[in-house]
Short mmCIF file of C-alpha atoms in Angstrom, two decimals:
data_model
loop_
_atom_site.label_atom_id
_atom_site.label_comp_id
_atom_site.label_asym_id
_atom_site.label_seq_id
_atom_site.Cartn_x
_atom_site.Cartn_y
_atom_site.Cartn_z
CA MET A 1 -2.22 9.02 -7.49
CA ARG A 2 -0.87 6.56 -10.00
CA PHE A 3 -2.57 3.19 -10.48
CA ILE A 4 0.29 1.46 -8.68
CA GLU A 5 -0.07 3.76 -5.66
CA THR A 6 -3.84 3.30 -5.46
CA GLN A 7 -3.27 -0.44 -5.66
CA LYS A 8 -0.91 -0.24 -2.67
CA LEU A 9 -3.37 1.96 -0.78
CA ASN A 10 -6.21 -0.49 -1.39
CA GLU A 11 -4.07 -3.40 -0.21
CA TYR A 12 -2.99 -1.45 2.90
CA ILE A 13 -6.57 -0.57 3.86
CA GLU A 14 -7.56 -4.23 3.46
CA SER A 15 -4.68 -5.23 5.77
CA VAL A 16 -5.81 -2.90 8.60
CA ASP A 17 -9.55 -3.09 7.96
CA GLU A 18 -10.11 -5.91 10.45
CA ILE A 19 -8.38 -3.93 13.20
CA LEU A 20 -10.32 -0.72 12.44
CA ALA A 21 -13.73 -2.29 11.82
CA ASP A 22 -16.49 -0.89 14.09
CA GLN A 23 -13.95 0.86 16.30
CA THR A 24 -14.27 4.19 18.11
CA LEU A 25 -11.44 6.72 17.79
CA ARG A 26 -10.24 5.94 21.29
CA SER A 27 -10.12 2.21 20.69
CA VAL A 28 -8.24 2.82 17.43
CA TYR A 29 -5.68 4.90 19.30
CA SER A 30 -5.23 2.14 21.89
CA LYS A 31 -4.19 -0.18 19.03
CA ILE A 32 -1.98 2.33 17.25
CA GLU A 33 1.19 0.41 18.10
CA ASN A 34 -0.17 -2.63 16.26
CA LEU A 35 -0.89 -0.76 13.04
CA THR A 36 1.74 -0.81 10.33
CA THR A 37 2.67 2.34 8.40
CA ALA A 38 3.81 1.02 5.06
CA SER A 39 5.03 3.69 2.66
CA LEU A 40 2.95 4.02 -0.48
CA GLN A 41 5.61 6.23 -2.04
CA GLY A 42 8.12 3.46 -2.37
CA PHE A 43 8.44 2.59 -6.02
CA SER A 44 10.22 -0.07 -8.01
CA ILE A 45 11.59 0.79 -11.44
CA GLU A 46 11.20 -2.82 -12.53
CA GLY A 47 7.60 -2.85 -11.26
CA ASP A 48 6.89 0.33 -13.21
CA ARG A 49 8.49 -1.13 -16.32
CA GLU A 50 6.23 -4.16 -16.05
CA PHE A 51 3.20 -1.90 -15.69
CA LEU A 52 4.23 0.14 -18.74
CA ARG A 53 4.55 -3.12 -20.70
CA GLU A 54 0.94 -3.90 -19.73
CA ILE A 55 -0.15 -0.46 -20.91
CA SER A 56 1.68 -1.06 -24.20
CA SER A 57 -0.18 -4.36 -24.63
CA VAL A 58 -3.60 -2.87 -23.89
CA LEU A 59 -2.98 0.04 -26.28
CA ASN A 60 -2.13 -2.45 -29.05
CA VAL A 61 -5.34 -4.33 -28.31
CA ILE A 62 -7.34 -1.09 -28.44
CA ILE A 63 -5.83 -0.36 -31.88
CA SER A 64 -7.12 -3.76 -33.03
CA ILE A 65 -10.57 -3.02 -31.58
CA ILE A 66 -10.76 0.33 -33.37
CA ALA A 67 -9.92 -1.37 -36.67
CA HIS A 68 -12.91 -3.73 -36.28
CA PRO A 69 -15.20 -2.52 -33.47
CA HIS A 70 -18.47 -4.08 -32.42
CA ILE A 71 -21.38 -2.09 -33.82
CA THR A 72 -25.14 -2.27 -33.60
CA ASN A 73 -27.58 -1.78 -36.46
CA LYS A 74 -30.10 0.95 -35.67
CA ARG A 75 -33.44 1.20 -37.56
CA GLU A 76 -34.38 4.83 -38.15
CA GLU A 77 -37.49 6.29 -39.80
CA VAL A 78 -36.96 9.12 -42.29
CA VAL A 79 -39.01 10.91 -44.96
CA ILE A 80 -37.41 10.86 -48.42
CA ARG A 81 -38.39 11.78 -51.96
CA VAL A 82 -40.27 9.00 -53.69
CA GLU A 83 -37.69 8.54 -56.46
CA LYS A 84 -35.02 7.69 -53.87
CA ALA A 85 -37.03 4.86 -52.33
CA GLN A 86 -36.38 1.61 -54.11
CA GLN A 87 -39.17 -0.05 -52.17
CA ILE A 88 -41.35 0.54 -49.15
CA ASP A 89 -43.00 -2.00 -46.89
CA ASP A 90 -46.75 -2.33 -46.25
CA GLU A 91 -46.69 -0.37 -42.99
CA ALA A 92 -44.88 2.58 -44.58
CA PHE A 93 -47.30 2.50 -47.54
CA ARG A 94 -50.36 2.67 -45.24
CA ARG A 95 -48.83 5.68 -43.43
CA VAL A 96 -48.12 7.44 -46.73
CA MET A 97 -51.74 6.88 -47.78
CA ALA A 98 -52.95 8.46 -44.54
CA ASP A 99 -50.64 11.50 -44.60
CA SER A 100 -51.89 14.19 -47.01
CA ARG A 101 -48.77 16.31 -46.43
CA LEU A 102 -46.76 13.89 -48.55
CA TRP A 103 -49.03 14.17 -51.61
CA LYS A 104 -48.94 16.66 -54.42
CA LYS A 105 -51.38 17.31 -57.26
CA HIS A 106 -50.05 16.63 -60.75
CA GLY A 107 -52.69 17.48 -63.31
CA ALA A 108 -55.81 15.57 -62.42
CA LYS A 109 -53.96 13.12 -60.22
CA MET A 110 -52.69 13.17 -56.64
CA VAL A 111 -49.35 11.38 -56.34
CA PRO A 112 -47.01 10.91 -53.37
CA GLU A 113 -43.99 13.19 -53.60
CA GLU A 114 -42.38 11.89 -50.41
CA VAL A 115 -42.67 8.60 -48.54
CA TYR A 116 -41.82 7.16 -45.18
CA HIS A 117 -38.73 5.01 -45.30
CA TYR A 118 -36.78 2.97 -42.78
CA GLN A 119 -33.00 3.10 -43.05
CA HIS A 120 -30.54 1.02 -41.13
CA ILE A 121 -27.55 2.80 -39.60
CA ASP A 122 -24.44 1.26 -38.09
CA GLU A 123 -24.19 2.61 -34.53
CA ILE A 124 -20.69 2.64 -33.02
CA ARG A 125 -21.58 4.42 -29.75
CA ILE A 126 -22.50 1.20 -27.97
CA TYR A 127 -21.70 0.81 -24.26
CA GLU A 128 -18.63 -1.37 -24.82
CA ASN A 129 -17.05 1.11 -27.25
CA ARG A 130 -17.76 3.99 -24.88
CA PHE A 131 -15.89 1.96 -22.25
CA ILE A 132 -12.93 1.69 -24.63
CA GLY A 133 -13.05 5.49 -25.06
CA LEU A 134 -13.06 5.92 -21.28
CA LEU A 135 -10.12 3.53 -20.96
CA ILE A 136 -8.10 5.50 -23.54
CA SER A 137 -8.71 8.70 -21.53
CA ILE A 138 -7.74 7.02 -18.25
CA ILE A 139 -4.55 5.56 -19.71
CA ASP A 140 -3.52 8.92 -21.18
CA LYS A 141 -4.02 10.64 -17.80
CA GLU A 142 -2.10 7.85 -16.09
CA LEU A 143 0.80 8.30 -18.49
CA GLN A 144 0.77 12.02 -17.70
CA LYS A 145 1.14 11.15 -14.00
CA PHE A 146 3.98 8.75 -14.79
CA SER A 147 5.69 11.42 -16.87
CA ALA A 148 5.45 14.03 -14.09
CA PHE A 149 6.62 11.47 -11.52
CA TYR A 150 9.72 10.37 -13.43
CA LEU A 151 10.61 13.90 -14.51
CA SER A 152 10.76 14.73 -10.79
CA LYS A 153 13.21 11.80 -10.41
CA LEU A 154 15.38 12.86 -13.35
CA PRO A 155 18.89 13.64 -12.02
CA THR A 156 19.98 17.26 -12.21
CA LEU A 157 23.26 18.96 -11.51
CA SER A 158 22.19 19.42 -7.88
CA SER A 159 21.44 15.69 -7.50
CA VAL A 160 24.87 14.92 -6.08
CA GLU A 161 23.90 11.39 -5.13
CA VAL A 162 23.11 10.35 -8.71
CA SER A 163 25.32 10.65 -11.77
CA LEU A 164 23.93 12.43 -14.82
CA ASP A 165 25.04 9.65 -17.17
CA ASP A 166 22.85 7.01 -15.44
CA PRO A 167 20.32 6.08 -18.20
CA THR A 168 17.79 4.33 -15.93
CA VAL A 169 15.28 7.13 -15.40
CA GLY A 170 15.83 8.46 -18.93
CA GLU A 171 14.91 5.09 -20.44
CA ILE A 172 11.64 5.04 -18.47
CA ILE A 173 10.82 8.60 -19.59
CA GLY A 174 11.52 7.61 -23.19
CA GLU A 175 9.13 4.65 -22.91
CA ILE A 176 6.46 6.88 -21.34
CA ASP A 177 6.84 9.39 -24.18
CA ARG A 178 6.45 6.59 -26.74
CA LEU A 179 3.28 5.32 -25.09
CA ARG A 180 1.88 8.84 -24.81
CA ARG A 181 2.32 9.35 -28.54
CA LYS A 182 0.28 6.18 -29.05
CA SER A 183 -2.45 7.25 -26.62
CA GLN A 184 -2.61 10.68 -28.24
CA PHE A 185 -2.93 9.01 -31.65
CA LEU A 186 -5.89 7.01 -30.33
CA MET A 187 -7.51 10.15 -28.94
CA ASN A 188 -7.34 11.73 -32.40
CA THR A 189 -9.16 8.86 -34.15
CA ALA A 190 -12.72 9.21 -35.43
CA PHE A 191 -13.64 6.23 -33.23
CA TYR A 192 -12.55 8.02 -30.02
CA ARG A 193 -14.20 11.30 -31.00
CA GLU A 194 -17.49 9.52 -31.73
CA VAL A 195 -17.67 7.27 -28.65
CA THR A 196 -16.73 10.07 -26.22
CA LYS A 197 -19.44 12.48 -27.38
CA GLY A 198 -21.82 13.68 -24.70
CA LYS A 199 -21.84 12.73 -21.04
CA PRO A 200 -19.19 10.11 -20.13
CA ILE A 201 -20.27 6.76 -18.79
CA SER A 202 -19.87 5.87 -15.12
CA ARG A 203 -16.53 4.42 -14.05
CA LYS A 204 -18.49 1.57 -12.47
CA ILE A 205 -18.30 -0.60 -15.57
CA GLN A 206 -20.97 -3.24 -16.06
CA PRO A 207 -19.63 -6.62 -17.30
CA THR A 208 -21.64 -7.15 -20.51
CA ASN A 209 -21.47 -10.20 -22.76
CA ILE A 210 -19.12 -8.46 -25.17
CA LEU A 211 -16.76 -7.37 -22.36
CA LEU A 212 -16.70 -10.89 -20.96
CA LYS A 213 -16.68 -13.03 -24.11
CA ASP A 214 -14.98 -11.04 -26.86
CA ARG A 215 -11.25 -11.77 -26.53
CA LEU A 216 -10.07 -8.21 -27.26
CA TYR A 217 -12.69 -6.36 -25.24
CA CYS A 218 -12.22 -8.83 -22.36
CA PHE A 219 -8.46 -8.11 -22.31
CA CYS A 220 -9.21 -4.39 -21.83
CA TYR A 221 -11.88 -5.10 -19.20
CA ARG A 222 -9.52 -7.30 -17.17
CA PHE A 223 -6.84 -4.59 -17.31
CA TYR A 224 -9.40 -2.06 -16.04
CA ARG A 225 -10.55 -4.29 -13.19
CA LYS A 226 -6.96 -5.02 -12.16
CA PHE A 227 -5.65 -1.46 -11.99
CA VAL A 228 -8.60 0.90 -11.54
CA ARG A 229 -9.17 0.16 -7.87
CA TYR A 230 -11.20 3.28 -7.12
CA GLU A 231 -14.14 3.80 -9.45
CA ASP A 232 -15.50 6.43 -7.05
CA ILE A 233 -13.08 9.22 -6.02
CA SER A 234 -14.81 9.52 -2.62
CA ASP A 235 -13.70 5.94 -1.84
CA ALA A 236 -10.09 6.88 -2.57
CA LYS A 237 -10.38 9.97 -0.34
CA ARG A 238 -11.85 7.89 2.47
CA ASP A 239 -9.04 5.33 2.32
CA LEU A 240 -6.38 8.04 2.07
CA ARG A 241 -7.88 9.63 5.19
CA ILE A 242 -7.63 6.34 7.09
CA TYR A 243 -4.02 5.94 5.93
CA TYR A 244 -2.98 9.44 6.99
CA PHE A 245 -5.07 9.31 10.17
CA ILE A 246 -2.95 6.39 11.37
CA HIS A 247 0.19 8.39 10.51
CA LEU A 248 -1.19 11.45 12.34
CA LEU A 249 -1.90 9.52 15.56
CA GLN A 250 1.58 8.04 15.49
CA GLU A 251 3.15 11.47 14.91
CA ILE A 252 1.13 12.98 17.77
CA LYS A 253 2.52 10.28 20.03
CA LYS A 254 6.08 10.88 18.79
CA HIS A 255 5.70 14.61 19.53
CA GLY A 256 5.11 13.87 23.22
CA TYR A 257 1.34 14.27 23.48
CA PHE A 258 -0.69 11.90 25.63
CA LEU A 259 -4.38 11.05 25.43
CA THR A 260 -6.44 12.58 28.24
CA PRO A 261 -8.62 10.06 30.09
CA SER A 262 -12.39 10.23 29.67
CA ASN A 263 -15.37 8.10 30.67
CA LYS A 264 -17.91 10.15 28.70
CA ALA A 265 -19.71 8.35 25.88
CA GLU A 266 -19.56 11.45 23.68
CA ASP A 267 -15.75 11.37 23.89
CA GLU A 268 -15.49 7.95 22.25
CA ASN A 269 -15.35 9.53 18.81
CA ARG A 270 -13.12 12.46 19.57
CA LEU A 271 -9.56 12.50 20.87
CA LEU A 272 -8.21 15.12 23.27
CA PHE A 273 -4.43 15.18 23.63
CA GLU A 274 -2.31 17.16 26.08
CA GLY A 275 1.21 18.35 25.29
CA LEU A 276 3.76 20.78 26.70
CA ASN A 277 2.15 23.90 25.21
CA PHE A 278 -1.08 22.75 23.58
CA TYR A 279 -4.25 20.73 23.82
CA LEU A 280 -5.25 19.01 20.58
CA GLU A 281 -8.76 17.87 19.76
CA ILE A 282 -9.03 15.52 16.77
CA LEU A 283 -12.34 14.92 15.00
CA PRO A 284 -13.11 13.21 11.70
CA ALA A 285 -15.02 16.10 10.11
CA SER A 286 -16.35 13.79 7.42
CA GLY A 287 -15.40 10.66 5.57
CA GLU A 288 -12.89 12.68 3.54
CA ASN A 289 -11.48 15.19 6.06
CA ILE A 290 -9.95 15.50 9.52
CA GLU A 291 -10.56 18.46 11.82
CA MET A 292 -8.05 19.50 14.48
CA THR A 293 -8.65 22.15 17.14
CA VAL A 294 -5.56 23.57 18.84
CA MET A 295 -5.76 25.25 22.27
CA TRP A 296 -2.98 27.13 24.08
CA ARG A 297 -2.53 25.21 27.30
CA LYS A 298 -1.01 27.92 29.50
CA ASP A 299 -3.57 30.69 28.96
CA LYS A 300 -7.23 29.89 28.36
CA THR A 301 -7.92 33.47 27.24
CA VAL A 302 -5.94 32.83 24.05
CA PRO A 303 -8.52 31.83 21.40
CA LYS A 304 -8.43 28.29 20.07
CA THR A 305 -7.99 27.61 16.35
CA ARG A 306 -9.64 25.07 14.08
CA HIS A 307 -7.84 23.50 11.12
CA LEU A 308 -9.14 21.24 8.37
CA LEU A 309 -7.07 18.67 6.50
CA VAL A 310 -8.63 17.55 3.21
CA PHE A 311 -7.40 14.44 1.42
CA SER A 312 -6.69 14.84 -2.26
CA PRO A 313 -5.69 11.66 -4.15
CA GLY A 314 -5.05 13.66 -7.31
CA GLY A 315 -3.15 16.40 -5.53
CA ASP A 316 -4.91 19.05 -7.61
CA GLU A 317 -7.75 20.37 -5.44
CA ARG A 318 -8.10 24.10 -4.75
CA LEU A 319 -10.53 26.44 -3.03
CA THR A 320 -11.90 29.65 -4.45
CA PRO A 321 -11.90 32.82 -2.31
CA ASP A 322 -15.70 32.53 -2.00
CA GLU A 323 -15.45 28.95 -0.70
CA ILE A 324 -12.83 29.99 1.85
CA GLU A 325 -14.95 32.92 3.00
CA ASN A 326 -18.30 31.12 3.09
CA LYS A 327 -18.02 27.33 3.33
CA TYR A 328 -14.78 27.17 5.34
CA ALA A 329 -14.92 30.44 7.27
CA ASP A 330 -14.86 28.62 10.64
CA TYR A 331 -11.38 27.19 9.97
CA LYS A 332 -8.15 29.07 10.46
CA THR A 333 -6.53 26.98 7.72
CA VAL A 334 -7.71 24.47 5.12
CA ASP A 335 -4.91 22.36 3.67
CA PHE A 336 -4.87 19.56 1.10
CA ILE A 337 -2.66 16.51 1.42
CA SER A 338 -1.89 13.96 -1.29
CA LEU A 339 0.61 11.15 -1.37
CA TRP A 340 3.41 13.48 -2.42
CA GLU A 341 2.64 17.00 -1.27
CA LEU A 342 0.94 19.30 1.21
CA THR A 343 -0.68 22.42 -0.23
CA ALA A 344 -2.52 25.42 1.16
CA SER A 345 -6.15 26.09 0.27
CA ARG A 346 -5.36 28.16 -2.81
CA GLY A 347 -2.71 25.81 -4.13
CA GLU A 348 0.54 27.15 -2.61
CA VAL A 349 2.89 24.23 -2.03
CA ILE A 350 3.82 23.88 1.66
CA ALA A 351 5.88 20.68 1.42
CA GLU A 352 6.50 18.14 -1.33
CA SER A 353 8.51 15.04 -2.29
CA ILE A 354 9.09 13.93 1.30
CA PRO A 355 7.85 10.72 3.01
CA GLU A 356 4.21 10.51 4.05
CA ALA A 357 5.04 10.57 7.79
CA ALA A 358 7.11 13.72 7.22
CA LEU A 359 4.21 15.38 5.33
CA ILE A 360 1.72 14.76 8.14
CA SER A 361 4.33 15.73 10.75
CA HIS A 362 4.94 18.99 8.88
CA TRP A 363 1.20 19.71 8.96
CA LEU A 364 1.00 19.00 12.70
CA GLU A 365 4.05 21.14 13.49
CA SER A 366 2.76 24.04 11.37
CA LYS A 367 -0.32 24.25 13.63
CA THR A 368 1.55 23.84 16.93
CA SER A 369 4.63 25.94 16.31
CA ALA A 370 5.68 28.33 19.09
CA ALA A 371 8.94 30.11 19.87
CA PHE A 372 10.34 32.63 22.32
CA VAL A 373 10.66 35.93 20.48
CA ASP A 374 11.78 39.52 20.81
CA ARG A 375 8.29 40.99 20.85
CA LYS A 376 9.43 44.55 20.09
CA ILE A 377 10.82 43.60 16.67
CA TYR A 378 8.25 40.98 15.68
CA GLU A 379 5.37 43.29 16.43
CA LYS A 380 6.53 45.13 13.29
CA TYR A 381 8.28 42.47 11.18
CA CYS A 382 6.96 39.04 10.17
CA PRO A 383 9.06 36.21 11.66
CA ILE A 384 8.28 34.08 8.60
CA CYS A 385 8.99 36.36 5.63
CA ARG A 386 10.50 39.48 7.33
CA ALA A 387 7.90 41.71 5.69
CA ARG A 388 6.63 44.78 7.50
CA ASP A 389 3.09 44.52 6.13
CA ILE A 390 1.71 43.63 9.56
CA GLU A 391 -1.84 44.10 10.83
CA ALA A 392 -2.09 44.41 14.62
CA ASP A 393 -5.09 43.45 16.77
CA GLU A 394 -4.24 43.39 20.49
CA ASN A 395 -1.84 40.41 20.84
CA ARG A 396 -2.57 39.03 17.39
CA ARG A 397 -0.53 39.83 14.28
CA LEU A 398 -1.38 39.08 10.65
CA CYS A 399 1.18 39.36 7.84
CA HIS A 400 -0.49 40.46 4.62
CA SER A 401 2.61 39.54 2.65
CA CYS A 402 2.75 35.77 3.32
CA GLY A 403 -0.50 35.20 5.23
CA SER A 404 1.13 34.09 8.49
CA GLU A 405 -0.79 34.76 11.68
CA TYR A 406 0.59 34.64 15.21
CA VAL A 407 -0.33 35.67 18.71
CA PHE A 408 1.93 36.78 21.56
CA CYS A 409 1.67 34.84 24.80
CA GLU A 410 3.45 35.40 28.10
CA VAL A 411 5.33 32.43 29.51
CA GLY A 412 6.71 33.50 32.84
CA SER A 413 8.66 36.68 32.21
CA ARG A 414 9.28 35.92 28.53
CA ASP A 415 7.29 36.50 25.35
CA MET A 416 6.39 33.60 23.12
CA ALA A 417 4.73 33.67 19.70
CA TRP A 418 2.27 30.94 18.80
CA PHE A 419 1.87 30.68 15.05
CA LEU A 420 -1.83 30.17 14.36
CA SER A 421 -1.01 29.68 10.69
CA ILE A 422 2.26 29.75 8.79
CA GLY A 423 2.03 31.24 5.35
CA VAL A 424 4.07 30.61 2.25
CA PRO A 425 6.51 33.48 1.50
CA ARG A 426 6.06 35.04 -1.91
CA LYS A 427 8.63 34.31 -4.60
CA ASP A 428 9.83 37.51 -6.24
#
């Protein structure tokens, strides 16, 4: 997510926080009509231009800092040859007298060949400069996100609604490219290479005297505090879950499901919905995920399926085959959702560049999709990708070509296929 989007998310969570505070899932659902669903995707070119101007200003300030950074003077003890020491203090002299390893015999005399010496070294890797190095890295990554975002908005020949000679998006891309050249220049400086050595500092920046009182450092610190709303990625995932959870409840209601009544205390933090073909059980698996169990309503012998939705602010999370087999083996599907796309566990894009409500609706529909089918043909051919690479197990079918899985159910005298998971067809 871009800084601007995380800023909107943070503001949205603050606006609904009072309504959601100390609420059970059922009480949240009872207030769902009162919760707004502002789009975080909405963007303003002028707002982005203003933000890029702020980045330009902070990069210029960082250039000034690098020219004359704060440093600390470090006192370091070394052993040097005696002829190189212009003078030694009393403490060093006493240590030389006590250390026989430093003495050599010259004729009848013993003379010191080496002495202890204290040298003073200018140390640039102070906390405040390491913060500046972190800020350079963050800004460069943010500019990469801006570049990818605006390249996706660049009109193409298929963009019939926008003319190709409209310079608006192109001007923004040009400005982003200019700023990226500047950030890349900063990342190639000796200052950046030195202050970013070793383990990076925590994103929870401590306001030191230099950050608060030095005009240049303070400018950078204020920029950081204004735009870096989530210093901990788990906080961003938690807030994104709340945001999409509200969307999911609203989409469940739009799809004709109704909440089943319950007086049990253990049901206060789970939601059981009943629809035309399915029962849905919604559980917050953790602070960063949502678990949904889907049950076929008309035949209890049909096995239920569990699905996990993981929230990915960066949109770049993936699972390894070992993680899928071991950690997430109990789930039929594990999908990742960001502000702009829905992806399968191994990174295959399921849906992208559509509104947030449409993304969560697509996820819901992909787990509750059923259709009347000609069983004779679809026992052999995949209804998703038409491949014949089908594995049969009683009423269940698994397509090894796209990964789709479906089960045949009888509805009256007709055959219906319930798609337990819908795969992504391979691109040849």
